[in-house]
Every structure is written in C-alpha cells, then in structure tokens.
C-alpha cells in the first residue's frame, strides 16, 4: 500500500465512539485524508510512504477545535484586567474596538491568533468579529480551518450601519467561501440583548435555507437574564425558541445561567453549547453546568473566548481548566473524565460546527487534522494513561507537530506557513500604538 | 561598584509593598544576594559585573514558592484519575504508597519533581512526605530551597511505627539542617483526622520551642468536618485552637470549608492558609474563599498539592487557575487581581514558611532567588501590562532563567544542576514497574 505520510507515535487517541487508546499503532495519510490506523509492525511491513515520521513518547490526537473566539482581540490582550464588568466593557474594550477595529487590525490580530492557536494545537476556530472576510483569508493562507462569523448587531459599527448591511456582507462572505476546503461560515448574531426580533427571524430563515450554524452568546451572565425578563418578559433562550432559532443549528456560547427545563429544551432541540470556562471565571459570570448538560445528552464543545477575557487562546490550558472546574462545580471528582474533556475539545466542536464528517476525530476517511504531543517532558512523566497526562498535565509547549488536511503546519514546534518574526513585529507595533493612545 | 551578576530585563516585578513595576531597570547580585535595583543607564555606567545578561522582552520576578506539595508523588502522576475520592484513596493511592514509597522512590520522585519545579520557575517547595531526609538531600543537591516536613500520622507506615518514632526522626532531620542555607523544616502532622490529641499537643510545644511552622491539611473536604464533629464534637479548626496549635506558626492547607467566625479566628491568630485550587477542583472538595480571606487580612499562599491530584507541579499554571477561580467564587471580576495573585505565589509563601526575610521578593539584601520569563512568545504579545501577561497568559515554557541564591539553576530553559536524561530514565523505570504491578 502507498501513503503520502506515515506516522509512528507511541499512542493514538482517536476520540472515537469506543474511547479507544491505541498503543504501538501507526497512522497513514493519503490525499490529505486518514487512510489507515493499524498496528505499527503491519504498517512497517505493508505501507510504503513518501514521508515517514517516528514519534517515540508522543501521543497523536485530533487537532483541537476552539469553538468560540474573537481572534483579532489578541491585540487587546491584557489591555484592561481585574475590573468590574461594565467598567471593563464600556471604558476599555468597546472604546478600543470602536477606535481600532479596522480591517488592518483584524488582519494583524488574526495572524497573531492563528500563530498562537496553531502552536498550541488548535486546527480550527469558530470566530465572531468584524471584517470576517479578513479573518477567513488569514486562516486560509495559514492552512488552518475557520468558521467565519457573519456578525450582526443592531447598532452601527465601523463594519456596518444596520442589520441589513451586516447580513448582506455576511452573505457575500458565505457565497465566496461556499466550496472552500477549510473555511466555513456561520451566522453570528452577537447576543439576544444586542439583536432585535426582526434580524433574528431573518437569520432563522436563512440558516434553515443554507443549513448554516447560528453562533450566539447566550445566558452568559445573570444580568442578561434580568434584562431580557424586563425587556421581553422572557428569558433569552425562551425568546430564541419563540423566534424559531432553538434548533440543531444553534451554537449557544457560555450558558452559565440554566434551569432544568432549559437543559431539557436544549436536548429536545439538538442544540449545541460551547463552554468557555476561563472567560466565565475571569469575568465572574457564573458556572456552566457542564456535567449536567453532558449527562442530559447535550453536545458541549469548548472555546477560549477572546483573549481580552482569558487572556490566551490556548486550548490545552482550556482543556485542563474545563476538566478540573467541571468536577468542582458538579461536586464529583468523577465528573467530566479526561477522555470526555478531550472529546469536548475536538469532536464535539466539530459536531457543533457541522463539520464532524470532515474532522474532530482520527478515523479513516476524515481529514488528516492531527496534533502530536511530546509526553517525554518531566511534567508528563511517567505515563500510566496518556489521556490523563494530556488533559491534566501537558501544556501547549508539548505540541510539537500539527497537520491540517495532511499539511504539516507546525514542524518541531515551529510554524511552516506563518512568519513568526513578522507577526510579532506587527503585534508589538499595534501594542505600542494602542498603549500610546490609552495614556 | 562591583557585582557578580548584572541583569538587564525589560521589566522587574519586585512584589514589594508598593506593587511596583520597574521598566528599564537592572538588578545586581553579590554574594548570592540582591545588591541593587536601579535604572539600566545608571547600572551600565556604574556597575562592573563579572557576568552581565541582557534580557530583552523578559520580566524578572521573584522565584515561585510552592507552599504545599508531596514532591515524590510525581511518580504516581495519572495512575488513577476521575474516580470517587474514597475509591481513589483506598484502592489506588494508599496501596501504591504502602507498596512503593521507600527511600529510593522518594529519591527518584523528588528528583523528577525538582526538575519539573525548577523548569517552571519554582525555587522553593514546602513538602509533606515520608523519608523527608531524602527530599531535603535532593533539593539541596539541586541547589533549590525546600521546607522538609517532619511528617506525623497515628498509624504505622514504612517510615515509622508510631507518633514517637515519627517525631524522633523529624527532630533528627531538624537538627541536621538547623543551619543549612537552603533547607528548613516544618512539623507536618498530616491532618486532624489522622493525628490524635497527644501528638498534636507535643507538636505544639516543640513548635513553640523551636519556632518552626506547623504544616497541616485542614478543612480540605466536607466529610472531614462531619467526621470531626462526630468524633470530637467540634470542627477541626476549633480542635486545633483548643489544642493550642492555632497561632502564627500554623500553615493550614486547603481550607475549602470555612465559616465567618473561623476566618476571624485565623486573622486573630496570624495563621497562614495555603490555597491549592487545582487539587481542590480535581477532587471536588469545594472552593477556598480566597478573596474573603485576603480581604480579612489572612496571609494566603499558593500550592500545587501532590501530582496525584493536580497532575502537575506547575506554579505558573496554578497562579493562573487561582487568579481566575477566585473571581468566579467571589462573583467579582475585580477579585484577586494579577499582582495579588503573584504575591500569593511568592512573598505570601515565604511569609507562611517564615523565610520572608530571606526570599519571596526582589528587594535589596534578600537572596537572589529570581525567575526570568520571556514574554516575546505569541501567547503573551502585545504587552500592555507584564503582570497581567504573567498571570493570565504566560506558561511554564516561558520560564527561561532561574537563580537561587545567585546560582544559575535553569539556563536558557535547561537545568544546570540536574541530569534531565538520567532523571527521566529513572522515572520511566518506576512507571514501568508500578504499571506492571497494577495490572
């Protein structure tokens, strides 16, 4: 048998239905797709590969999927921290965005974010920001996957004046990337408090027609619930249900405020939840009941949120935080076991974004989107169970190799498609400019 | 002026009383002590140093202090996870310790732990384990600081048969290290449920005489409170107060179960609390009210706990978890700001261990115990506030240089006093042996 690429890691964690852990197995890639997973002696005997890579002490896992972020906001990382929520938003983040968030900001920010994400094992990100056409272009050029958000808010911004303009620009983007191998689009109404009923209904119709996810901040904070009850006489999820948006295309981000009937409604609708533990903690927004959602049968994915409220885009760290925090919140050390946490950061993200036929697990026929983690470092030795080490002890620095569609994007820890020095120079220049103006 | 070593970092975070952040300052070291902090142009003009190091884009911080761990348990890292607490302890951890925890296990484990800790910026650890004389020897040989626990439990173990033998061995250790530059000792009664009144009172007398800390697990879990109420008719802290142990030498680890009068009692006693957020989450033991303790005036330090319940000894990660979790628990994004979190991981640890005259901050006359973090990586760019980047975004991989008492223990990320290859070989051999026996 012929292959383009043949990998011999010590362990493979495919994140398949059986929670398999393969030892001494190899993985073969052809045409950018996973061709076979088979015992290493067999692979060595029967597969002739153009390139072969020995990965002793490494675990091969599916590429991580950051199911909620605002990539360009890395340029505001650490600009304002440790502040009350409204001070943070109204005095710092929104004014900075209003002043700076132009296409050039989005380009420089997304390049920095893509570099950070690829180096820490993230192969796909679900983004919500202005000028998403720039984000899509940067991701495609880097060779990584992205779901570019067709953002919509009621208010005018530098990007668009009114809902119709947001939508028109979004649909243009959708059309441009309709058949792209790496880039998808999703409707991205910002939140129920920032989008009124009309645009919501319009998005619902379009989402049904085009079968595109609806990516929205939902039940992020207690105040959001209070405000919705005051303005609409119903909680935000109930309002979305009334407007027809609660369905299998709904990707509801945060969900820290949930009542039991709401969990049941999510299950009935086959809707998806994206958990962003570090952002929820940092903004003190409450605790998403992850174990209860998973037990009820809701598909829960994982995201970092933007770097202004995290402050990194490191899914390895987010994975660890999610696995630990879910136990504390559930009051059970058996809640969210390591393998389930890893599924949240991979396959569940792919399901939420409607790309699980393509990515999210290491299975025959899927795109070769893979990460090799070197577990030989002191902090992950000895290894009794590589999945435990990956979730509870490994760090982003152990991400050594990353492939998307079989293309080697991170080789021995270094990017092959992104110019790190140029990106960092640009980021520093933005930092200097924004700092100077904030004084 | 003459100096042994002169450092030119971009930023210095001394963790002093004023929460200073020094830009373009240099630090001079002589005789292993901090001789001066001064503006870089002045330093370049007036100080002649044997060695001079440029650290562009680096932040220099005090070495981190891990105020609670069981270092040798790294050899059990990931052996058993995601299990109910009692199954984890009774079926896995305790049997493994009973079988394996001999001096050779402690030696190999502490060497691996010291390597992991130094590489992630920890210069001192407060340890509680059997055969602490071995731990002390390994730490001293590595050139790092340790507080070796004079452990005591009622039950016989491989280390000692009865409280008197534990105490005798502990006091031998104390005498041996009485004047050591790097090693201190602390009494380490395991917990109130495992040590009866007699030995507690004996420790209290000795602690008063010798002015040595008393390092104990306290109010770690709800069951511990229930059991104490049943067996003693009082909560564990009340029992320690009755026995005279609640005082300025008390280093109370965990404290997830606290009532307001107990916080007041800690304040009155000038007792110290060690917060271990990742362990508390992983074992689902509850949430330490860190912000309330700090507001009340309690000295709160930070620890990783042992690697069996974390699963790493990474204080950079613990710092981030602590800063995020405290906000979620307090319901305020302004709780535990970055500078305070960094103080918990440095100076507060030194205070708890009674070594704050020697270490814990970068101030003239203190030991040159320092860590240089390279903030030029994508995940910490751009830099608006280096303290925010250190706490919320930096990882252990950004620890590039570590000094203890002016000795360069980590140079460009690599250890100078520990043989990494040999330590990892040994750790793997232990892993193989323990795995084989667990099957």
GROMACS .gro file of N, CA and C in nm, chain B residues 215-326:
model
  336
  654UNK      N    1   0.267   2.249   5.945
  654UNK     CA    2   0.211   2.234   5.811
  654UNK      C    3   0.108   2.121   5.815
  655UNK      N    4  -0.019   2.153   5.794
  655UNK     CA    5  -0.124   2.051   5.811
  655UNK      C    6  -0.236   2.069   5.708
  656UNK      N    7  -0.290   1.958   5.658
  656UNK     CA    8  -0.411   1.961   5.576
  656UNK      C    9  -0.526   1.999   5.669
  657UNK      N   10  -0.607   2.099   5.633
  657UNK     CA   11  -0.712   2.143   5.726
  657UNK      C   12  -0.836   2.187   5.649
  658UNK      N   13  -0.950   2.139   5.692
  658UNK     CA   14  -1.078   2.172   5.628
  658UNK      C   15  -1.067   2.154   5.476
  659UNK      N   16  -1.014   2.040   5.438
  659UNK     CA   17  -0.997   2.014   5.294
  659UNK      C   18  -1.129   1.977   5.229
  660UNK      N   19  -1.209   1.896   5.302
  660UNK     CA   20  -1.333   1.845   5.243
  660UNK      C   21  -1.444   1.846   5.347
  661UNK      N   22  -1.566   1.846   5.298
  661UNK     CA   23  -1.683   1.850   5.385
  661UNK      C   24  -1.686   1.731   5.481
  662UNK      N   25  -1.651   1.611   5.432
  662UNK     CA   26  -1.654   1.491   5.516
  662UNK      C   27  -1.563   1.503   5.639
  663UNK      N   28  -1.453   1.575   5.619
  663UNK     CA   29  -1.359   1.593   5.729
  663UNK      C   30  -1.426   1.669   5.844
  664UNK      N   31  -1.509   1.765   5.809
  664UNK     CA   32  -1.580   1.844   5.911
  664UNK      C   33  -1.681   1.753   5.982
  665UNK      N   34  -1.758   1.678   5.903
  665UNK     CA   35  -1.861   1.590   5.958
  665UNK      C   36  -1.798   1.490   6.055
  666UNK      N   37  -1.686   1.432   6.013
  666UNK     CA   38  -1.619   1.331   6.094
  666UNK      C   39  -1.566   1.390   6.225
  667UNK      N   40  -1.513   1.510   6.217
  667UNK     CA   41  -1.460   1.575   6.337
  667UNK      C   42  -1.572   1.608   6.435
  668UNK      N   43  -1.685   1.655   6.380
  668UNK     CA   44  -1.800   1.685   6.466
  668UNK      C   45  -1.848   1.558   6.536
  669UNK      N   46  -1.846   1.450   6.464
  669UNK     CA   47  -1.890   1.321   6.520
  669UNK      C   48  -1.790   1.273   6.626
  670UNK      N   49  -1.660   1.276   6.593
  670UNK     CA   50  -1.560   1.217   6.681
  670UNK      C   51  -1.517   1.307   6.796
  671UNK      N   52  -1.517   1.438   6.772
  671UNK     CA   53  -1.465   1.530   6.874
  671UNK      C   54  -1.569   1.632   6.919
  672UNK      N   55  -1.684   1.636   6.852
  672UNK     CA   56  -1.785   1.735   6.888
  672UNK      C   57  -1.745   1.877   6.851
  673UNK      N   58  -1.647   1.890   6.766
  673UNK     CA   59  -1.605   2.025   6.723
  673UNK      C   60  -1.544   2.017   6.584
  674UNK      N   61  -1.541   2.131   6.516
  674UNK     CA   62  -1.480   2.136   6.383
  674UNK      C   63  -1.327   2.130   6.396
  675UNK      N   64  -1.257   2.084   6.292
  675UNK     CA   65  -1.113   2.065   6.304
  675UNK      C   66  -1.038   2.191   6.350
  676UNK      N   67  -1.074   2.308   6.297
  676UNK     CA   68  -1.002   2.429   6.336
  676UNK      C   69  -1.023   2.458   6.484
  677UNK      N   70  -1.147   2.437   6.531
  677UNK     CA   71  -1.176   2.458   6.673
  677UNK      C   72  -1.093   2.363   6.759
  678UNK      N   73  -1.079   2.241   6.710
  678UNK     CA   74  -1.000   2.143   6.785
  678UNK      C   75  -0.853   2.187   6.792
  679UNK      N   76  -0.799   2.234   6.681
  679UNK     CA   77  -0.660   2.281   6.682
  679UNK      C   78  -0.645   2.402   6.775
  680UNK      N   79  -0.748   2.487   6.778
  680UNK     CA   80  -0.742   2.603   6.867
  680UNK      C   81  -0.739   2.557   7.012
  681UNK      N   82  -0.826   2.460   7.043
  681UNK     CA   83  -0.830   2.407   7.181
  681UNK      C   84  -0.695   2.346   7.219
  682UNK      N   85  -0.629   2.281   7.121
  682UNK     CA   86  -0.502   2.214   7.149
  682UNK      C   87  -0.384   2.312   7.143
  683UNK      N   88  -0.414   2.439   7.110
  683UNK     CA   89  -0.308   2.540   7.112
  683UNK      C   90  -0.228   2.552   6.983
  684UNK      N   91  -0.274   2.488   6.877
  684UNK     CA   92  -0.197   2.492   6.751
  684UNK      C   93  -0.234   2.608   6.660
  685UNK      N   94  -0.344   2.675   6.692
  685UNK     CA   95  -0.384   2.788   6.606
  685UNK      C   96  -0.307   2.912   6.645
  686UNK      N   97  -0.199   2.938   6.571
  686UNK     CA   98  -0.114   3.053   6.601
  686UNK      C   99  -0.037   3.092   6.477
  687UNK      N  100   0.061   3.183   6.492
  687UNK     CA  101   0.134   3.234   6.376
  687UNK      C  102   0.222   3.129   6.307
  688UNK      N  103   0.240   3.014   6.371
  688UNK     CA  104   0.317   2.908   6.305
  688UNK      C  105   0.229   2.814   6.223
  689UNK      N  106   0.097   2.829   6.233
  689UNK     CA  107   0.007   2.735   6.164
  689UNK      C  108  -0.001   2.766   6.015
  690UNK      N  109   0.029   2.665   5.934
  690UNK     CA  110   0.017   2.674   5.789
  690UNK      C  111  -0.093   2.576   5.749
  691UNK      N  112  -0.214   2.630   5.733
  691UNK     CA  113  -0.334   2.547   5.714
  691UNK      C  114  -0.362   2.532   5.565
  692UNK      N  115  -0.351   2.409   5.516
  692UNK     CA  116  -0.361   2.385   5.372
  692UNK      C  117  -0.503   2.347   5.331
  693UNK      N  118  -0.554   2.407   5.230
  693UNK     CA  119  -0.682   2.383   5.162
  693UNK      C  120  -0.793   2.477   5.208
  694UNK      N  121  -0.848   2.458   5.329
  694UNK     CA  122  -0.947   2.550   5.385
  694UNK      C  123  -1.062   2.578   5.287
  695UNK      N  124  -1.120   2.473   5.235
  695UNK     CA  125  -1.234   2.492   5.145
  695UNK      C  126  -1.365   2.507   5.221
  696UNK      N  127  -1.364   2.471   5.350
  696UNK     CA  128  -1.486   2.475   5.430
  696UNK      C  129  -1.464   2.576   5.541
  697UNK      N  130  -1.519   2.695   5.526
  697UNK     CA  131  -1.490   2.799   5.625
  697UNK      C  132  -1.613   2.881   5.658
  698UNK      N  133  -1.634   2.900   5.786
  698UNK     CA  134  -1.741   2.989   5.832
  698UNK      C  135  -1.679   3.121   5.876
  699UNK      N  136  -1.758   3.227   5.875
  699UNK     CA  137  -1.705   3.360   5.905
  699UNK      C  138  -1.626   3.367   6.037
  700UNK      N  139  -1.680   3.307   6.147
  700UNK     CA  140  -1.602   3.317   6.272
  700UNK      C  141  -1.466   3.246   6.260
  701UNK      N  142  -1.458   3.147   6.171
  701UNK     CA  143  -1.330   3.078   6.153
  701UNK      C  144  -1.230   3.169   6.082
  702UNK      N  145  -1.279   3.247   5.986
  702UNK     CA  146  -1.190   3.342   5.919
  702UNK      C  147  -1.139   3.443   6.021
  703UNK      N  148  -1.228   3.490   6.106
  703UNK     CA  149  -1.187   3.584   6.211
  703UNK      C  150  -1.084   3.522   6.304
  704UNK      N  151  -1.102   3.394   6.335
  704UNK     CA  152  -1.007   3.326   6.424
  704UNK      C  153  -0.869   3.316   6.358
  705UNK      N  154  -0.867   3.291   6.227
  705UNK     CA  155  -0.739   3.285   6.154
  705UNK      C  156  -0.669   3.420   6.158
  706UNK      N  157  -0.748   3.526   6.142
  706UNK     CA  158  -0.691   3.661   6.145
  706UNK      C  159  -0.630   3.689   6.282
  707UNK      N  160  -0.710   3.663   6.388
  707UNK     CA  161  -0.661   3.688   6.525
  707UNK      C  162  -0.532   3.613   6.553
  708UNK      N  163  -0.523   3.491   6.498
  708UNK     CA  164  -0.408   3.405   6.528
  708UNK      C  165  -0.288   3.435   6.440
  709UNK      N  166  -0.307   3.521   6.339
  709UNK     CA  167  -0.200   3.541   6.240
  709UNK      C  168  -0.157   3.410   6.175
  710UNK      N  169  -0.252   3.321   6.155
  710UNK     CA  170  -0.222   3.193   6.091
  710UNK      C  171  -0.221   3.210   5.939
  711UNK      N  172  -0.162   3.114   5.871
  711UNK     CA  173  -0.148   3.121   5.725
  711UNK      C  174  -0.235   3.014   5.658
  712UNK      N  175  -0.284   3.046   5.538
  712UNK     CA  176  -0.361   2.950   5.460
  712UNK      C  177  -0.286   2.923   5.330
  713UNK      N  178  -0.282   2.797   5.290
  713UNK     CA  179  -0.228   2.763   5.158
  713UNK      C  180  -0.343   2.715   5.070
  714UNK      N  181  -0.361   2.785   4.959
  714UNK     CA  182  -0.468   2.755   4.865
  714UNK      C  183  -0.411   2.664   4.756
  715UNK      N  184  -0.483   2.554   4.727
  715UNK     CA  185  -0.440   2.461   4.622
  715UNK      C  186  -0.555   2.442   4.524
  716UNK      N  187  -0.580   2.540   4.438
  716UNK     CA  188  -0.704   2.539   4.360
  716UNK      C  189  -0.720   2.419   4.268
  717UNK      N  190  -0.615   2.376   4.202
  717UNK     CA  191  -0.633   2.267   4.106
  717UNK      C  192  -0.665   2.135   4.176
  718UNK      N  193  -0.600   2.112   4.288
  718UNK     CA  194  -0.630   1.991   4.365
  718UNK      C  195  -0.773   1.996   4.421
  719UNK      N  196  -0.813   2.110   4.473
  719UNK     CA  197  -0.949   2.123   4.527
  719UNK      C  198  -1.053   2.097   4.420
  720UNK      N  199  -1.028   2.148   4.298
  720UNK     CA  200  -1.122   2.124   4.188
  720UNK      C  201  -1.120   1.976   4.149
  721UNK      N  202  -1.000   1.921   4.132
  721UNK     CA  203  -0.989   1.786   4.078
  721UNK      C  204  -1.055   1.684   4.172
  722UNK      N  205  -1.040   1.707   4.303
  722UNK     CA  206  -1.100   1.616   4.400
  722UNK      C  207  -1.241   1.661   4.440
  723UNK      N  208  -1.288   1.771   4.379
  723UNK     CA  209  -1.422   1.823   4.405
  723UNK      C  210  -1.446   1.845   4.554
  724UNK      N  211  -1.350   1.910   4.619
  724UNK     CA  212  -1.355   1.928   4.763
  724UNK      C  213  -1.421   2.059   4.807
  725UNK      N  214  -1.459   2.142   4.710
  725UNK     CA  215  -1.516   2.271   4.747
  725UNK      C  216  -1.421   2.383   4.707
  726UNK      N  217  -1.460   2.506   4.744
  726UNK     CA  218  -1.387   2.624   4.698
  726UNK      C  219  -1.336   2.705   4.816
  727UNK      N  220  -1.207   2.727   4.819
  727UNK     CA  221  -1.150   2.813   4.924
  727UNK      C  222  -1.189   2.958   4.896
  728UNK      N  223  -1.243   3.028   4.996
  728UNK     CA  224  -1.288   3.167   4.975
  728UNK      C  225  -1.169   3.264   4.980
  729UNK      N  226  -1.086   3.258   4.876
  729UNK     CA  227  -0.959   3.330   4.876
  729UNK      C  228  -0.977   3.480   4.892
  730UNK      N  229  -1.069   3.538   4.816
  730UNK     CA  230  -1.086   3.683   4.823
  730UNK      C  231  -1.131   3.725   4.962
  731UNK      N  232  -1.222   3.648   5.022
  731UNK     CA  233  -1.268   3.683   5.157
  731UNK      C  234  -1.155   3.672   5.258
  732UNK      N  235  -1.071   3.569   5.245
  732UNK     CA  236  -0.957   3.553   5.336
  732UNK      C  237  -0.861   3.670   5.322
  733UNK      N  238  -0.829   3.706   5.199
  733UNK     CA  239  -0.735   3.817   5.177
  733UNK      C  240  -0.793   3.948   5.229
  734UNK      N  241  -0.922   3.970   5.200
  734UNK     CA  242  -0.986   4.093   5.248
  734UNK      C  243  -0.983   4.103   5.400
  735UNK      N  244  -0.997   3.985   5.463
  735UNK     CA  245  -0.999   3.985   5.610
  735UNK      C  246  -0.858   4.006   5.666
  736UNK      N  247  -0.757   3.988   5.581
  736UNK     CA  248  -0.620   4.009   5.628
  736UNK      C  249  -0.541   3.883   5.653
  737UNK      N  250  -0.593   3.768   5.609
  737UNK     CA  251  -0.520   3.643   5.626
  737UNK      C  252  -0.411   3.634   5.518
  738UNK      N  253  -0.294   3.586   5.556
  738UNK     CA  254  -0.188   3.561   5.459
  738UNK      C  255  -0.219   3.431   5.385
  739UNK      N  256  -0.248   3.442   5.254
  739UNK     CA  257  -0.282   3.323   5.174
  739UNK      C  258  -0.170   3.297   5.073
  740UNK      N  259  -0.113   3.178   5.081
  740UNK     CA  260  -0.008   3.135   4.988
  740UNK      C  261  -0.068   3.037   4.888
  741UNK      N  262   0.015   2.987   4.797
  741UNK     CA  263  -0.036   2.903   4.689
  741UNK      C  264   0.046   2.775   4.679
  742UNK      N  265  -0.023   2.664   4.653
  742UNK     CA  266   0.048   2.536   4.636
  742UNK      C  267  -0.017   2.451   4.530
  743UNK      N  268   0.059   2.355   4.480
  743UNK     CA  269   0.003   2.267   4.377
  743UNK      C  270  -0.060   2.142   4.437
  744UNK      N  271  -0.027   2.110   4.564
  744UNK     CA  272  -0.056   1.978   4.620
  744UNK      C  273   0.028   1.876   4.543
  745UNK      N  274   0.011   1.748   4.572
  745UNK     CA  275   0.089   1.645   4.503
  745UNK      C  276   0.039   1.620   4.362
  746UNK      N  277   0.124   1.560   4.281
  746UNK     CA  278   0.088   1.541   4.140
  746UNK      C  279  -0.020   1.436   4.120
  747UNK      N  280  -0.052   1.359   4.223
  747UNK     CA  281  -0.160   1.262   4.206
  747UNK      C  282  -0.296   1.332   4.202
  748UNK      N  283  -0.302   1.454   4.247
  748UNK     CA  284  -0.431   1.524   4.247
  748UNK      C  285  -0.421   1.660   4.180
  749UNK      N  286  -0.348   1.669   4.069
  749UNK     CA  287  -0.332   1.803   4.011
  749UNK      C  288  -0.336   1.804   3.858
  750UNK      N  289  -0.254   1.743   3.780
  750UNK     CA  290  -0.150   1.644   3.800
  750UNK      C  291  -0.010   1.694   3.770
  751UNK      N  292   0.012   1.825   3.784
  751UNK     CA  293   0.148   1.873   3.762
  751UNK      C  294   0.191   1.958   3.881
  752UNK      N  295   0.316   1.996   3.883
  752UNK     CA  296   0.368   2.082   3.991
  752UNK      C  297   0.402   2.219   3.933
  753UNK      N  298   0.317   2.265   3.844
  753UNK     CA  299   0.343   2.387   3.767
  753UNK      C  300   0.280   2.507   3.834
  754UNK      N  301   0.361   2.586   3.904
  754UNK     CA  302   0.308   2.703   3.975
  754UNK      C  303   0.265   2.814   3.879
  755UNK      N  304   0.318   2.816   3.757
  755UNK     CA  305   0.270   2.916   3.660
  755UNK      C  306   0.122   2.887   3.627
  756UNK      N  307   0.090   2.760   3.607
  756UNK     CA  308  -0.048   2.721   3.581
  756UNK      C  309  -0.136   2.744   3.702
  757UNK      N  310  -0.083   2.713   3.820
  757UNK     CA  311  -0.160   2.726   3.944
  757UNK      C  312  -0.196   2.873   3.970
  758UNK      N  313  -0.102   2.959   3.938
  758UNK     CA  314  -0.120   3.104   3.951
  758UNK      C  315  -0.238   3.151   3.865
  759UNK      N  316  -0.241   3.103   3.742
  759UNK     CA  317  -0.350   3.140   3.652
  759UNK      C  318  -0.482   3.085   3.704
  760UNK      N  319  -0.483   2.957   3.743
  760UNK     CA  320  -0.606   2.897   3.794
  760UNK      C  321  -0.655   2.973   3.917
  761UNK      N  322  -0.563   3.006   4.007
  761UNK     CA  323  -0.601   3.076   4.130
  761UNK      C  324  -0.664   3.212   4.098
  762UNK      N  325  -0.600   3.286   4.007
  762UNK     CA  326  -0.649   3.421   3.975
  762UNK      C  327  -0.786   3.415   3.909
  763UNK      N  328  -0.809   3.315   3.824
  763UNK     CA  329  -0.938   3.301   3.757
  763UNK      C  330  -1.045   3.250   3.853
  764UNK      N  331  -1.013   3.143   3.926
  764UNK     CA  332  -1.113   3.079   4.011
  764UNK      C  333  -1.162   3.173   4.121
  765UNK      N  334  -1.071   3.251   4.178
  765UNK     CA  335  -1.110   3.341   4.287
  765UNK      C  336  -1.218   3.438   4.240
   0.00000   0.00000   0.00000
